Structures are given as structure tokens and as C-alpha cells.
Short mmCIF file of C-alpha atoms in Angstrom, two decimals:
data_model
loop_
_atom_site.label_atom_id
_atom_site.label_comp_id
_atom_site.label_asym_id
_atom_site.label_seq_id
_atom_site.Cartn_x
_atom_site.Cartn_y
_atom_site.Cartn_z
CA MET W 1 46.20 131.54 39.96
CA ALA W 2 48.07 128.81 38.11
CA ILE W 3 51.07 127.34 39.88
CA THR W 4 53.76 125.98 37.45
CA ALA W 5 55.67 122.85 37.90
CA GLN W 6 58.91 124.86 37.86
CA GLU W 7 57.72 126.94 40.86
CA VAL W 8 56.73 123.80 42.79
CA ASN W 9 60.09 122.21 42.07
CA LYS W 10 61.91 125.38 43.13
CA LEU W 11 60.07 125.43 46.45
CA ARG W 12 60.74 121.66 46.89
CA GLN W 13 64.46 122.16 46.28
CA LYS W 14 64.52 125.03 48.77
CA THR W 15 62.56 123.30 51.55
CA GLY W 16 62.81 119.59 50.93
CA ALA W 17 59.00 119.30 51.34
CA GLY W 18 56.95 117.01 49.17
CA MET W 19 55.69 118.06 45.76
CA MET W 20 51.97 118.16 46.74
CA ASP W 21 52.78 120.04 49.99
CA CYS W 22 54.77 122.64 48.02
CA LYS W 23 51.94 123.04 45.46
CA LYS W 24 49.31 123.51 48.18
CA ALA W 25 51.55 126.05 49.98
CA LEU W 26 52.15 128.03 46.77
CA THR W 27 48.47 127.96 45.98
CA GLU W 28 47.52 129.18 49.51
CA ALA W 29 50.19 131.86 49.22
CA GLU W 30 48.92 132.95 45.81
CA GLY W 31 52.33 132.31 44.27
CA ASP W 32 54.28 134.27 46.93
CA PHE W 33 57.47 132.17 47.37
CA GLU W 34 58.49 133.44 50.83
CA LYS W 35 54.91 133.18 52.11
CA ALA W 36 54.74 129.63 50.88
CA ILE W 37 57.92 128.79 52.89
CA ASP W 38 56.25 130.26 56.03
CA ILE W 39 53.16 128.16 55.34
CA LEU W 40 55.26 124.98 55.17
CA ARG W 41 57.06 126.00 58.34
CA LYS W 42 53.73 126.50 60.12
CA LYS W 43 52.71 123.09 58.95
CA GLY W 44 55.90 121.75 60.47
CA GLN W 45 55.14 123.49 63.74
CA LYS W 46 51.72 121.87 63.85
CA VAL W 47 53.18 118.45 63.15
CA SER W 48 55.89 119.06 65.74
CA ALA W 49 53.31 119.94 68.39
CA SER W 50 51.17 116.98 67.56
CA ARG W 51 54.15 114.62 67.98
CA ALA W 52 55.54 116.24 71.17
CA ASP W 53 54.69 113.23 73.29
CA ARG W 54 56.40 110.78 70.93
CA GLU W 55 59.63 109.06 72.06
CA THR W 56 62.75 109.50 69.94
CA LYS W 57 64.54 106.18 70.33
CA GLU W 58 66.50 106.27 67.07
CA GLY W 59 69.05 108.69 65.69
CA VAL W 60 72.78 109.35 65.31
CA VAL W 61 75.65 110.52 67.47
CA ALA W 62 78.29 112.82 66.10
CA THR W 63 81.64 113.92 67.68
CA HIS W 64 84.20 116.64 67.11
CA VAL W 65 87.70 117.16 68.53
CA SER W 66 89.38 120.55 68.36
CA ALA W 67 92.44 121.10 66.21
CA ASP W 68 94.71 121.07 69.24
CA GLY W 69 93.19 117.83 70.36
CA LYS W 70 92.31 119.13 73.81
CA THR W 71 88.51 119.62 73.63
CA GLY W 72 85.80 117.18 72.44
CA THR W 73 82.13 117.82 71.63
CA LEU W 74 79.39 115.29 71.19
CA ILE W 75 75.77 115.68 70.13
CA SER W 76 72.99 113.30 69.45
CA LEU W 77 70.17 114.01 67.00
CA THR W 78 67.24 111.66 67.63
CA CYS W 79 64.08 110.73 65.79
CA GLU W 80 61.31 108.14 65.90
CA THR W 81 62.33 105.49 63.38
CA ASP W 82 65.44 103.79 62.16
CA PHE W 83 64.41 104.51 58.59
CA VAL W 84 64.81 108.20 59.17
CA ALA W 85 67.99 107.85 61.25
CA LYS W 86 69.70 106.08 58.42
CA ASN W 87 68.75 108.69 55.89
CA GLU W 88 71.83 110.55 54.53
CA GLU W 89 70.20 113.96 54.93
CA PHE W 90 69.48 113.26 58.60
CA GLY W 91 73.16 112.34 59.28
CA SER W 92 74.37 115.40 57.37
CA PHE W 93 72.05 117.61 59.45
CA ALA W 94 73.42 116.17 62.69
CA ASN W 95 76.99 117.03 61.57
CA ALA W 96 75.89 120.50 60.50
CA ILE W 97 74.36 121.04 64.02
CA LEU W 98 77.57 119.81 65.63
CA GLU W 99 79.69 122.09 63.53
CA ALA W 100 77.46 125.09 64.41
CA ALA W 101 77.63 124.16 68.14
CA VAL W 102 81.45 123.92 68.04
CA SER W 103 81.86 127.19 66.10
CA ALA W 104 79.69 129.07 68.65
CA ASN W 105 81.05 127.20 71.66
CA ALA W 106 77.52 126.40 72.69
CA ASP W 107 77.24 125.08 76.22
CA SER W 108 73.65 123.88 76.32
CA ILE W 109 70.98 122.36 74.04
CA ASP W 110 68.96 125.58 74.39
CA ALA W 111 71.92 127.49 73.14
CA VAL W 112 72.32 125.14 70.19
CA MET W 113 68.64 125.45 69.24
CA ALA W 114 68.99 129.27 69.12
CA LEU W 115 71.96 129.23 66.76
CA PRO W 116 71.49 130.65 63.21
CA PHE W 117 71.10 128.07 60.47
CA GLU W 118 70.27 128.73 56.78
CA GLY W 119 68.54 132.05 57.58
CA ILE W 120 66.53 130.67 60.51
CA THR W 121 67.56 128.99 63.76
CA ILE W 122 68.43 125.37 64.31
CA GLY W 123 65.22 124.99 66.40
CA GLU W 124 63.18 126.35 63.51
CA LYS W 125 64.97 124.13 61.06
CA ILE W 126 64.22 121.10 63.16
CA THR W 127 60.55 122.14 63.23
CA GLU W 128 60.68 122.49 59.43
CA MET W 129 62.19 118.96 59.10
CA THR W 130 59.57 117.58 61.45
CA GLY W 131 56.92 118.91 59.10
CA LYS W 132 58.73 117.45 56.13
CA ILE W 133 59.22 113.90 57.37
CA GLY W 134 56.36 113.67 59.85
CA GLU W 135 58.47 112.52 62.77
CA LYS W 136 59.65 114.20 66.01
CA ILE W 137 63.25 115.24 65.84
CA GLU W 138 65.28 116.66 68.74
CA VAL W 139 68.84 117.39 69.83
CA SER W 140 68.90 115.03 72.79
CA HIS W 141 72.50 115.43 74.04
CA LEU W 142 75.28 118.00 73.97
CA GLU W 143 78.38 116.82 75.89
CA LYS W 144 81.91 118.24 76.19
CA VAL W 145 85.19 117.05 77.69
CA SER W 146 88.60 118.71 77.99
CA GLY W 147 92.12 117.46 78.72
CA ASP W 148 95.67 117.27 77.40
CA ALA W 149 94.33 114.80 74.79
CA VAL W 150 90.76 113.82 73.78
CA GLU W 151 89.83 110.75 71.83
CA PRO W 152 86.44 110.05 70.29
CA TYR W 153 84.72 106.85 69.39
CA ILE W 154 81.54 106.16 67.41
CA HIS W 155 80.22 102.59 67.36
CA SER W 156 79.50 101.14 63.97
CA ASN W 157 75.76 101.55 64.27
CA GLY W 158 76.23 105.33 64.84
CA LYS W 159 73.94 105.21 67.94
CA LEU W 160 76.68 105.07 70.52
CA GLY W 161 79.40 107.64 71.00
CA VAL W 162 82.20 108.23 73.51
CA LEU W 163 84.60 111.07 74.34
CA VAL W 164 87.54 110.35 76.66
CA ALA W 165 89.91 112.99 77.99
CA LEU W 166 93.44 112.14 79.27
CA ASN W 167 95.99 114.04 81.33
CA GLN W 168 98.88 113.56 78.83
CA SER W 169 99.33 113.68 75.08
CA GLY W 170 101.36 111.96 72.35
CA GLU W 171 100.98 109.13 69.86
CA ALA W 172 100.98 106.35 72.44
CA VAL W 173 98.44 108.24 74.50
CA SER W 174 96.24 108.66 71.48
CA ASP W 175 96.34 104.89 70.82
CA ALA W 176 95.52 104.21 74.47
CA GLY W 177 92.73 106.72 74.41
CA LYS W 178 91.14 104.86 71.54
CA ASP W 179 91.36 101.60 73.53
CA VAL W 180 89.78 103.21 76.57
CA ALA W 181 87.02 104.85 74.53
CA MET W 182 86.09 101.43 73.18
CA GLN W 183 86.23 100.05 76.74
CA ILE W 184 83.74 102.78 77.84
CA ALA W 185 81.45 101.99 74.93
CA ALA W 186 81.49 98.23 75.75
CA MET W 187 81.43 98.30 79.58
CA ASN W 188 79.46 101.51 80.35
CA PRO W 189 81.24 102.58 83.61
CA VAL W 190 79.35 104.92 85.93
CA ALA W 191 82.44 106.95 86.88
CA ILE W 192 86.20 107.17 86.48
CA ASP W 193 86.86 105.82 89.97
CA LYS W 194 84.93 105.23 93.23
CA ASP W 195 85.34 108.88 94.31
CA GLY W 196 83.21 109.80 91.27
CA VAL W 197 80.32 107.57 92.11
CA ASP W 198 77.17 109.52 93.25
CA ALA W 199 76.48 109.16 96.95
CA SER W 200 72.93 108.01 96.27
CA VAL W 201 74.27 105.15 94.13
CA VAL W 202 76.71 104.03 96.93
CA GLU W 203 73.85 104.19 99.46
CA ARG W 204 71.59 102.14 97.19
CA GLU W 205 74.31 99.49 96.60
CA ILE W 206 74.94 99.16 100.35
CA GLU W 207 71.25 98.71 101.05
CA VAL W 208 70.95 96.08 98.21
CA GLY W 209 73.94 94.28 99.58
CA LYS W 210 72.42 94.13 103.05
CA ASP W 211 69.13 92.89 101.75
CA GLN W 212 70.80 90.16 99.74
CA ALA W 213 72.86 89.03 102.77
CA ARG W 214 69.79 89.14 105.00
CA GLN W 215 67.87 86.96 102.54
CA GLU W 216 70.81 84.54 102.56
CA GLY W 217 70.40 84.20 106.32
CA LYS W 218 73.49 86.09 107.29
CA PRO W 219 73.60 87.46 110.92
CA GLU W 220 72.52 91.15 111.33
CA ALA W 221 75.93 91.96 112.85
CA MET W 222 77.64 90.84 109.59
CA LEU W 223 75.38 92.69 107.14
CA GLU W 224 77.40 95.95 106.97
CA LYS W 225 80.68 94.17 106.39
CA ILE W 226 79.21 91.91 103.70
CA ALA W 227 77.51 94.95 101.99
CA LEU W 228 80.78 96.85 101.88
CA GLY W 229 82.44 93.79 100.28
CA LYS W 230 79.75 93.81 97.64
CA LEU W 231 80.25 97.53 97.19
CA ASN W 232 83.92 97.00 96.46
CA LYS W 233 82.93 94.48 93.78
CA PHE W 234 80.58 97.08 92.36
CA TYR W 235 83.42 99.58 92.16
CA LYS W 236 85.67 97.03 90.38
CA GLU W 237 83.01 96.22 87.80
CA ASN W 238 81.53 99.69 87.29
CA THR W 239 84.25 102.28 87.67
CA LEU W 240 86.51 102.74 84.68
CA LEU W 241 90.01 102.67 86.17
CA SER W 242 89.16 99.53 88.23
CA GLN W 243 87.51 97.66 85.38
CA THR W 244 89.28 94.70 83.78
CA PHE W 245 90.74 95.80 80.44
CA VAL W 246 88.73 94.02 77.78
CA LYS W 247 91.76 93.66 75.43
CA ASP W 248 94.01 92.38 78.19
CA PRO W 249 92.13 90.82 81.09
CA GLY W 250 95.29 90.53 83.08
CA LYS W 251 95.23 94.29 83.70
CA THR W 252 92.83 96.91 84.96
CA ILE W 253 92.38 100.06 82.94
CA ALA W 254 94.49 101.92 85.44
CA GLN W 255 97.40 99.38 85.10
CA TYR W 256 97.05 99.49 81.28
CA LEU W 257 97.34 103.24 81.17
CA GLU W 258 100.33 103.19 83.55
CA SER W 259 102.03 100.62 81.31
CA VAL W 260 101.53 102.87 78.30
CA GLN W 261 102.96 106.03 79.97
CA LYS W 262 103.84 106.71 83.60
CA GLY W 263 101.14 108.74 85.32
CA LEU W 264 98.75 108.51 82.48
CA THR W 265 95.06 108.51 83.52
CA VAL W 266 91.59 109.53 82.46
CA VAL W 267 90.31 112.91 83.65
CA ASP W 268 86.86 112.86 82.08
CA PHE W 269 84.58 110.87 79.83
CA LYS W 270 81.13 111.05 78.26
CA ARG W 271 79.18 108.16 76.87
CA VAL W 272 75.88 108.60 74.94
CA SER W 273 73.74 105.74 73.68
CA ILE W 274 70.53 106.10 71.74
CA GLY W 275 67.66 103.67 72.24
#
């Protein structure tokens, strides 16, 4: 049967697929519009499967903070190339996924993928888009934080996002939260303080410190003490509250927060970087 240009264009507007793909799908479906959509989705599933081993090192990060300012949510939507990541439709899709995740209070990526979206699920929509653009797409991160105040930060390239939760609220706290979020983006701390550092990391740093001291010819009896000194330096450089404040090197982050408001501190943070 003959497929009109109007029908092809209608299917293209509905699915976003290319004109030739839409024409082929309509021809195969003998003009049945819904069947043609299913054919395009199946094509997407095949493309998605064939690209399952590809790495998604590009993409965008999106953040949301609740109306009361106490809960923050962050997602990353990743793809294979910067060309796709910079596409306006891709960014809009990431924000739509974030909005759906927030509305449903989704607590895992699997839960996000199962959420309804334009008559199908988010997972099915991702498969559909994979077929359309020919690249692997995935929701790579879903992070949440809660506190008396939450501040977000997205770096200018859109590939790095931070959420920081504090134990107090107010205008001064909000400004401080923005500063700390940028600190986290720049300095990539491993934990809030030394108590939050994973035991395996501590053990590794001690062993590295011992090996370095041993190679420097230090006596065996001194290795433990030297390694613990190096560990303290690690804490200072890699835990948020002990880090030197980038905007005021005369203070640590803990001292900066205390100067803003007595007792002010960070209770949680998440940092996601793509690539």
C-alpha cells in the first residue's frame, strides 16, 4: 500500500525517528500507525542490545531541591558522545526523568526505569531513543540528600553536579551551602570527616605510608608512626571539613561554616561527575 508523506511526518513527530525509518516502519505495518510505533521500538531494542557493551562517558547531570529546601535529588543521564549530550532534546529528557523520579519519590535507578512516561516506561523510552539516535543511553546515577537546608551546584559543562545538606537553614546558610557545594565540586572530598572514611581506604593509606617510609630508608620501628602522620595529611586534604577553604585559604571548611553560623556543619553530600 502507498504511504503518504503526511503519515510519515505524523509518525516522525510522534516518535522522533528519521523519515526513512518511519516510512519503512509504516510500510512494514501496512499503514497501521500503532504497529509502526511498535516496530520502531523493536528496532530501538535491537540497537540497544547491540550497544550494551559500549561505555557512556558523556551526558548531563540534573538536580532538584524540594519546595521546603530540605531534600535534594540528583540524576545523571549518560550517552556515548558529547554531540548527543549537548542536544537540547537530551537535556530536556534528563530533566523530565528527574521530575518523574522526584514526583514518585523513586529510591533506585530500577524504580526510575519502571516509572510511566508518555504511555510507556522510562526504560522503554530510553530504548526508543537509543534506536532513534544509535547510541547507548542510560540513567547512571540517582542520588538523594536530606537536611535542614540543601544546596545544589551544577558545573558549567553540565557534567558535574553536587548536592550538599546542612544542619541549619537561613539565607546565610544558603550562601555558605553554595560555597561548600563548589568546594566539593573542585576538591572532590571522599567523606565529610575522618569518621566517614571507609576502613579499607584507611588501611590502604597506612600501608602506602609504610611502604613510602620503608623505601626512604626509615627504621621499621618508625614506620607505623610515620604512616599515621601521612594518614592525618590524607584526612586534611581529602575530608571536607578538614580541607582548606578554596575561597579563603586561611580557614578550613569547618572553620568557615562556624564563622557563618555557630554550630553550622555539613550532614551529607553527593558528587557526581561524568567522564
